[in-house]
CSV table of C-alpha atoms and ligand atoms in Angstrom, one decimal:
chain,number,residue,atom,x,y,z
A,1,MET,CA,161.0,183.7,-1.0
A,2,ASN,CA,164.8,184.0,-1.2
A,3,ASN,CA,166.7,183.5,-4.5
A,4,LYS,CA,168.0,180.0,-3.6
A,5,LEU,CA,167.7,177.6,-6.5
A,6,LEU,CA,165.6,174.5,-5.6
A,7,SER,CA,166.2,171.0,-6.8
A,8,THR,CA,163.3,169.1,-8.5
A,9,SER,CA,162.6,167.0,-5.3
A,10,GLU,CA,162.6,170.2,-3.2
A,11,VAL,CA,160.1,171.7,-5.6
A,12,CYS,CA,157.9,168.6,-5.3
A,13,ASN,CA,158.0,168.7,-1.5
A,14,LYS,CA,157.2,172.4,-1.5
A,15,TYR,CA,154.1,172.0,-3.6
A,16,ASN,CA,153.3,168.5,-2.5
A,17,ILE,CA,153.2,167.2,-6.1
A,18,SER,CA,154.9,164.2,-7.9
A,19,GLN,CA,157.8,164.5,-10.3
A,20,GLU,CA,155.6,162.8,-12.9
A,21,LEU,CA,153.1,165.7,-12.7
A,22,LEU,CA,156.0,168.1,-13.5
A,23,TYR,CA,157.1,166.0,-16.4
A,24,GLU,CA,153.5,165.9,-17.7
A,25,PHE,CA,153.4,169.8,-17.6
A,26,LYS,CA,156.7,169.7,-19.5
A,27,GLU,CA,155.3,167.2,-22.2
A,28,GLU,CA,152.2,169.4,-22.6
A,29,GLY,CA,154.5,172.4,-23.2
A,30,LEU,CA,153.1,174.3,-20.1
A,31,ILE,CA,156.5,174.7,-18.5
A,32,TYR,CA,160.1,174.5,-19.6
A,33,PHE,CA,162.5,172.8,-17.1
A,34,PRO,CA,165.3,175.2,-16.0
A,35,THR,CA,168.9,174.6,-16.9
A,36,LYS,CA,170.3,171.3,-15.8
A,37,ASN,CA,173.3,171.4,-13.5
A,38,ILE,CA,175.1,168.1,-14.2
A,39,GLN,CA,172.7,165.7,-12.5
A,40,GLN,CA,169.7,167.9,-11.4
A,41,TYR,CA,167.5,170.6,-12.6
A,42,LEU,CA,167.7,173.8,-10.5
A,43,TRP,CA,164.4,175.8,-10.3
A,44,ASP,CA,164.6,179.6,-10.1
A,45,LYS,CA,162.0,182.0,-8.7
A,46,LYS,CA,160.5,182.9,-12.1
A,47,THR,CA,159.9,179.3,-13.1
A,48,LEU,CA,158.4,178.5,-9.7
A,49,ASN,CA,155.9,181.4,-10.0
A,50,LYS,CA,154.9,180.0,-13.4
A,51,LEU,CA,154.5,176.5,-11.9
A,52,SER,CA,152.5,177.9,-9.0
A,53,ASN,CA,150.0,179.5,-11.5
A,54,ILE,CA,149.7,176.3,-13.5
A,55,LEU,CA,149.0,174.4,-10.3
A,56,LYS,CA,146.2,176.8,-9.4
A,57,LYS,CA,144.4,176.0,-12.7
A,58,ASN,CA,145.2,172.2,-12.6
A,59,THR,CA,142.1,170.1,-12.5
A,60,LYS,CA,143.6,166.7,-13.5
A,61,ASN,CA,141.7,163.7,-12.1
A,62,TYR,CA,144.5,161.2,-12.7
A,63,LYS,CA,148.2,160.8,-11.8
A,64,ALA,CA,151.0,160.3,-14.4
A,65,THR,CA,154.0,158.0,-14.4
A,66,THR,CA,157.4,157.9,-16.0
A,67,ILE,CA,159.4,154.8,-16.9
A,68,ASN,CA,161.5,154.6,-13.8
A,69,ASN,CA,158.5,154.6,-11.4
A,70,ARG,CA,158.7,150.9,-10.5
A,71,ARG,CA,160.5,148.3,-8.4
A,72,TYR,CA,162.6,146.0,-10.6
A,73,LEU,CA,165.7,144.1,-9.6
A,74,GLY,CA,168.8,145.2,-11.6
A,75,ASN,CA,167.1,148.4,-12.8
A,76,LYS,CA,169.9,150.7,-14.0
A,77,TYR,CA,168.0,154.0,-13.8
A,78,LYS,CA,170.3,155.5,-11.1
A,79,LEU,CA,173.3,154.6,-13.2
A,80,LEU,CA,172.2,156.5,-16.2
A,81,PRO,CA,174.4,159.6,-15.8
A,82,PHE,CA,177.4,157.2,-15.6
A,83,ILE,CA,176.3,155.1,-18.6
A,84,LYS,CA,175.7,158.2,-20.7
A,85,GLU,CA,179.0,159.7,-19.8
A,86,ILE,CA,180.8,156.5,-20.8
A,87,VAL,CA,178.9,156.2,-24.1
A,88,GLU,CA,179.6,159.9,-24.9
A,89,LYS,CA,183.3,159.4,-24.3
A,90,HIS,CA,183.8,156.0,-26.1
A,91,CYS,CA,181.0,155.6,-28.7
A,92,LYS,CA,181.0,158.8,-30.7
A,93,ASN,CA,178.6,159.3,-33.6
A,94,ILE,CA,176.5,156.2,-33.0
A,95,ASN,CA,173.0,156.1,-34.5
A,96,ILE,CA,171.6,152.9,-33.0
A,97,VAL,CA,171.4,151.6,-29.4
A,98,ALA,CA,170.7,147.9,-28.9
A,99,ASP,CA,169.6,147.4,-25.3
A,100,ILE,CA,169.8,143.6,-25.3
A,101,PHE,CA,168.6,142.7,-21.8
A,102,SER,CA,166.4,145.8,-21.5
A,103,GLY,CA,164.4,144.9,-18.4
A,104,THR,CA,162.4,148.1,-17.6
A,105,GLY,CA,163.8,149.9,-20.6
A,106,ALA,CA,165.5,152.5,-18.3
A,107,VAL,CA,168.8,152.4,-20.2
A,108,SER,CA,167.0,152.8,-23.6
A,109,SER,CA,165.1,155.8,-22.1
A,110,ALA,CA,168.4,157.7,-22.0
A,111,PHE,CA,168.9,157.3,-25.7
A,112,THR,CA,165.6,158.3,-27.3
A,113,ASP,CA,167.5,160.5,-29.8
A,114,LYS,CA,168.8,157.2,-31.4
A,115,VAL,CA,167.2,154.3,-33.1
A,116,LEU,CA,166.4,151.9,-30.3
A,117,ILE,CA,166.4,148.1,-30.3
A,118,THR,CA,164.9,146.7,-27.1
A,119,ASN,CA,164.9,143.0,-26.2
A,120,ASP,CA,163.8,141.0,-23.2
A,121,ASN,CA,162.4,137.5,-23.1
A,122,MET,CA,159.9,138.4,-20.4
A,123,TYR,CA,156.6,139.2,-22.1
A,124,SER,CA,155.6,141.9,-19.5
A,125,ASN,CA,158.8,143.8,-20.3
A,126,TYR,CA,158.2,143.5,-24.0
A,127,ILE,CA,154.8,145.1,-23.5
A,128,CYS,CA,156.3,148.0,-21.5
A,129,HIS,CA,158.9,148.5,-24.3
A,130,LEU,CA,156.1,148.7,-26.8
A,131,ALA,CA,154.4,151.3,-24.7
A,132,TRP,CA,157.5,153.4,-24.0
A,133,PHE,CA,159.4,153.1,-27.3
A,134,GLY,CA,156.8,151.8,-29.9
A,135,THR,CA,156.3,153.6,-33.1
A,136,GLU,CA,152.5,153.2,-33.6
A,137,LYS,CA,150.6,156.4,-32.6
A,138,ALA,CA,148.7,156.2,-29.3
A,139,ASP,CA,145.8,158.4,-28.6
A,140,ILE,CA,146.7,159.9,-25.2
A,141,ASN,CA,143.3,161.4,-24.5
A,142,LYS,CA,141.6,158.0,-25.1
A,143,ILE,CA,144.1,156.4,-22.7
A,144,LYS,CA,143.5,159.1,-20.0
A,145,LYS,CA,139.8,158.5,-20.2
A,146,PHE,CA,140.0,154.7,-19.9
A,147,ILE,CA,142.4,155.1,-16.9
A,148,VAL,CA,140.0,157.4,-15.1
A,149,ASP,CA,137.2,154.9,-15.8
A,150,TYR,CA,139.3,152.0,-14.5
A,151,ASN,CA,140.2,153.9,-11.3
A,152,ASN,CA,136.5,154.5,-10.6
A,153,THR,CA,135.3,151.0,-11.3
A,154,ASN,CA,134.5,148.6,-8.5
A,155,PRO,CA,133.9,145.1,-10.0
A,156,GLN,CA,132.0,142.6,-7.9
A,157,ASN,CA,132.4,139.4,-10.0
A,158,ASP,CA,135.2,136.9,-9.6
A,159,ASN,CA,137.6,136.4,-12.5
A,160,TYR,CA,140.8,134.5,-13.3
A,161,MET,CA,142.9,136.8,-11.1
A,162,SER,CA,140.7,136.7,-8.0
A,163,ILE,CA,140.1,133.0,-8.2
A,164,ASN,CA,143.8,132.2,-8.4
A,165,PHE,CA,145.7,135.0,-6.6
A,166,SER,CA,143.4,136.4,-3.9
A,167,ASN,CA,145.3,137.2,-0.6
A,168,THR,CA,148.8,136.6,-2.0
A,169,GLU,CA,150.4,139.7,-3.5
A,170,PHE,CA,147.0,141.5,-3.4
A,171,ASN,CA,143.7,141.2,-1.5
A,172,LYS,CA,140.5,139.7,-3.1
A,173,ASP,CA,138.9,143.1,-4.1
A,174,VAL,CA,142.2,144.3,-5.7
A,175,CYS,CA,142.5,141.0,-7.5
A,176,LYS,CA,138.9,141.4,-8.9
A,177,LYS,CA,139.8,144.9,-10.1
A,178,ILE,CA,143.1,143.8,-11.7
A,179,GLY,CA,141.4,140.8,-13.4
A,180,PHE,CA,138.5,143.0,-14.6
A,181,ILE,CA,140.9,145.7,-16.1
A,182,ARG,CA,143.1,143.1,-17.8
A,183,GLU,CA,140.1,141.4,-19.4
A,184,ASP,CA,138.6,144.7,-20.4
A,185,ILE,CA,141.8,145.8,-22.1
A,186,GLU,CA,141.8,142.6,-24.2
A,187,THR,CA,138.1,143.1,-25.1
A,188,LYS,CA,138.8,146.7,-26.2
A,189,PHE,CA,141.7,145.5,-28.3
A,190,ASN,CA,139.8,142.6,-29.9
A,191,SER,CA,136.9,145.0,-30.7
A,192,LYS,CA,139.5,147.5,-32.3
A,193,ILE,CA,138.6,150.2,-29.8
A,194,ILE,CA,142.3,150.5,-29.0
A,195,ASN,CA,145.3,149.7,-31.2
A,196,GLU,CA,148.3,147.5,-30.2
A,197,ARG,CA,150.3,150.4,-28.7
A,198,GLU,CA,147.4,151.7,-26.8
A,199,ARG,CA,146.8,148.1,-25.4
A,200,ALA,CA,150.5,148.1,-24.4
A,201,VAL,CA,150.2,151.5,-22.7
A,202,LEU,CA,147.1,150.4,-20.7
A,203,ILE,CA,148.7,147.1,-19.6
A,204,THR,CA,151.9,149.0,-18.6
A,205,SER,CA,149.7,151.4,-16.5
A,206,LEU,CA,148.2,148.3,-14.8
A,207,LEU,CA,151.6,146.7,-14.3
A,208,TYR,CA,153.0,149.8,-12.7
A,209,ALA,CA,150.0,150.2,-10.4
A,210,MET,CA,150.2,146.6,-9.3
A,211,ASP,CA,154.0,147.0,-8.7
A,212,LYS,CA,153.3,150.0,-6.4
A,213,ILE,CA,151.1,148.0,-4.0
A,214,ALA,CA,152.3,144.4,-4.4
A,215,ASN,CA,153.0,142.5,-1.1
A,216,THR,CA,156.5,141.5,-2.2
A,217,CYS,CA,160.1,142.4,-1.8
A,218,GLY,CA,160.6,142.4,-5.6
A,219,HIS,CA,160.5,138.7,-6.5
A,220,TYR,CA,157.0,138.3,-7.9
A,221,ASP,CA,156.8,134.6,-7.5
A,222,ALA,CA,157.1,135.1,-3.7
A,223,TYR,CA,154.8,137.2,-1.5
A,224,ARG,CA,155.3,138.1,2.2
A,225,LYS,CA,153.3,136.0,4.6
A,226,ASN,CA,151.2,138.2,6.9
A,227,GLY,CA,152.1,141.3,4.8
A,228,GLU,CA,149.8,144.3,4.4
A,229,LEU,CA,147.1,143.8,1.8
A,230,ASN,CA,145.0,146.9,2.4
A,231,LYS,CA,146.5,149.2,-0.3
A,232,LYS,CA,144.3,150.6,-3.0
A,233,LEU,CA,145.1,150.0,-6.7
A,234,GLU,CA,145.4,153.3,-8.6
A,235,LEU,CA,146.4,153.4,-12.3
A,236,SER,CA,148.5,156.4,-13.6
A,237,VAL,CA,148.9,157.6,-17.1
A,238,PRO,CA,152.3,156.6,-18.6
A,239,LEU,CA,153.9,159.7,-20.1
A,240,ILE,CA,154.7,158.2,-23.5
A,241,SER,CA,155.9,160.0,-26.6
A,242,ASN,CA,154.5,159.8,-30.1
A,243,ASN,CA,157.6,161.3,-31.6
A,244,LEU,CA,160.1,158.5,-31.4
A,245,ASN,CA,162.3,157.2,-34.2
A,246,LYS,CA,160.1,155.3,-36.6
A,247,LYS,CA,162.9,152.7,-37.0
A,248,ASN,CA,162.7,151.6,-33.3
A,249,LYS,CA,162.3,147.8,-32.9
A,250,ASN,CA,160.9,146.0,-29.8
B,1,LIG,C1,169.1,143.0,-14.7
B,1,LIG,S1,167.7,143.0,-15.8
B,1,LIG,C2,168.1,144.3,-16.9
B,1,LIG,C3,167.9,145.6,-16.3
B,1,LIG,C4,167.7,146.8,-17.3
B,1,LIG,N1,169.0,147.2,-17.8
B,1,LIG,C5,167.0,147.9,-16.5
B,1,LIG,O1,167.6,149.0,-16.4
B,1,LIG,O2,165.8,147.7,-16.2
B,1,LIG,C6,168.1,141.6,-16.9
B,1,LIG,C7,167.0,141.4,-17.9
B,1,LIG,O3,167.4,140.4,-18.8
B,1,LIG,C8,166.3,139.6,-19.2
B,1,LIG,N2,166.8,138.3,-19.7
B,1,LIG,C9,167.4,137.3,-19.1
B,1,LIG,N3,167.8,136.4,-19.9
B,1,LIG,C10,167.4,136.8,-21.2
B,1,LIG,C11,167.5,136.2,-22.5
B,1,LIG,N4,168.1,135.1,-22.7
B,1,LIG,N5,167.1,136.9,-23.5
B,1,LIG,C12,166.5,138.1,-23.3
B,1,LIG,N6,166.4,138.7,-22.1
B,1,LIG,C13,166.8,138.1,-21.0
B,1,LIG,C14,165.5,139.5,-17.9
B,1,LIG,O4,164.1,139.2,-18.2
B,1,LIG,C15,165.7,140.8,-17.2
B,1,LIG,O5,164.7,141.7,-17.5
């Protein structure tokens, strides 16, 4: 190997891994990301050797996901360096960030060192905000276990989702699975097996998995006629934090 520094996407291509897996190793304290060069991390030989050793021991049976891993019209994730630069220049010493049309919450995700106020009148977005920025403690191990179970399940019975939406954005089998998982999350919540934040994290995981395979161009009330409906639904574990500011409001 020569001493050229690799970007994060080059590292992912080299080892055939997702960026989310790298972030998960970071969250678990297994690896420290190298110094950031304005907009991207640059990986040196020593850090790559460490990563290579971690990957040899990695036995994870699930994938992980970060906040930006979705299709959403008007998502500002790619503008974050610009937004951060403007805020640093013109809004010195601020303690609170109110992201009033938060959408995915991507803008808020750049300010997790502040008190965050997120707001969106779409309920599915509110649920994602609760998952990414909520203050209630979520048991990550419990969430991982349920997500692995959901990925392995193969429900046969019809439900609200399969009866009403088969062969639109998803095929009938995928609809059965989505409907089953959504109902099961509610059952677990009503039986107090999971708390409100854990419910939000599981629903977020389901929403992101649906988003990945949906037969749409981004407008969810419209699906593509004769589009491909053969993709498999696979839930990933949202890499949430339990160390956010306790004054956050969603
Ligand atoms: C362009 S998106 C915001 C994108 C966001 N900054 C991001 O990076 O994902 C605009 C959002 O405003 C929300 N919205 C529209 N009208 C609203 C209202 N009256 N009150 C709250 N949210 C609203 C929509 O649901 C949508 O998610």
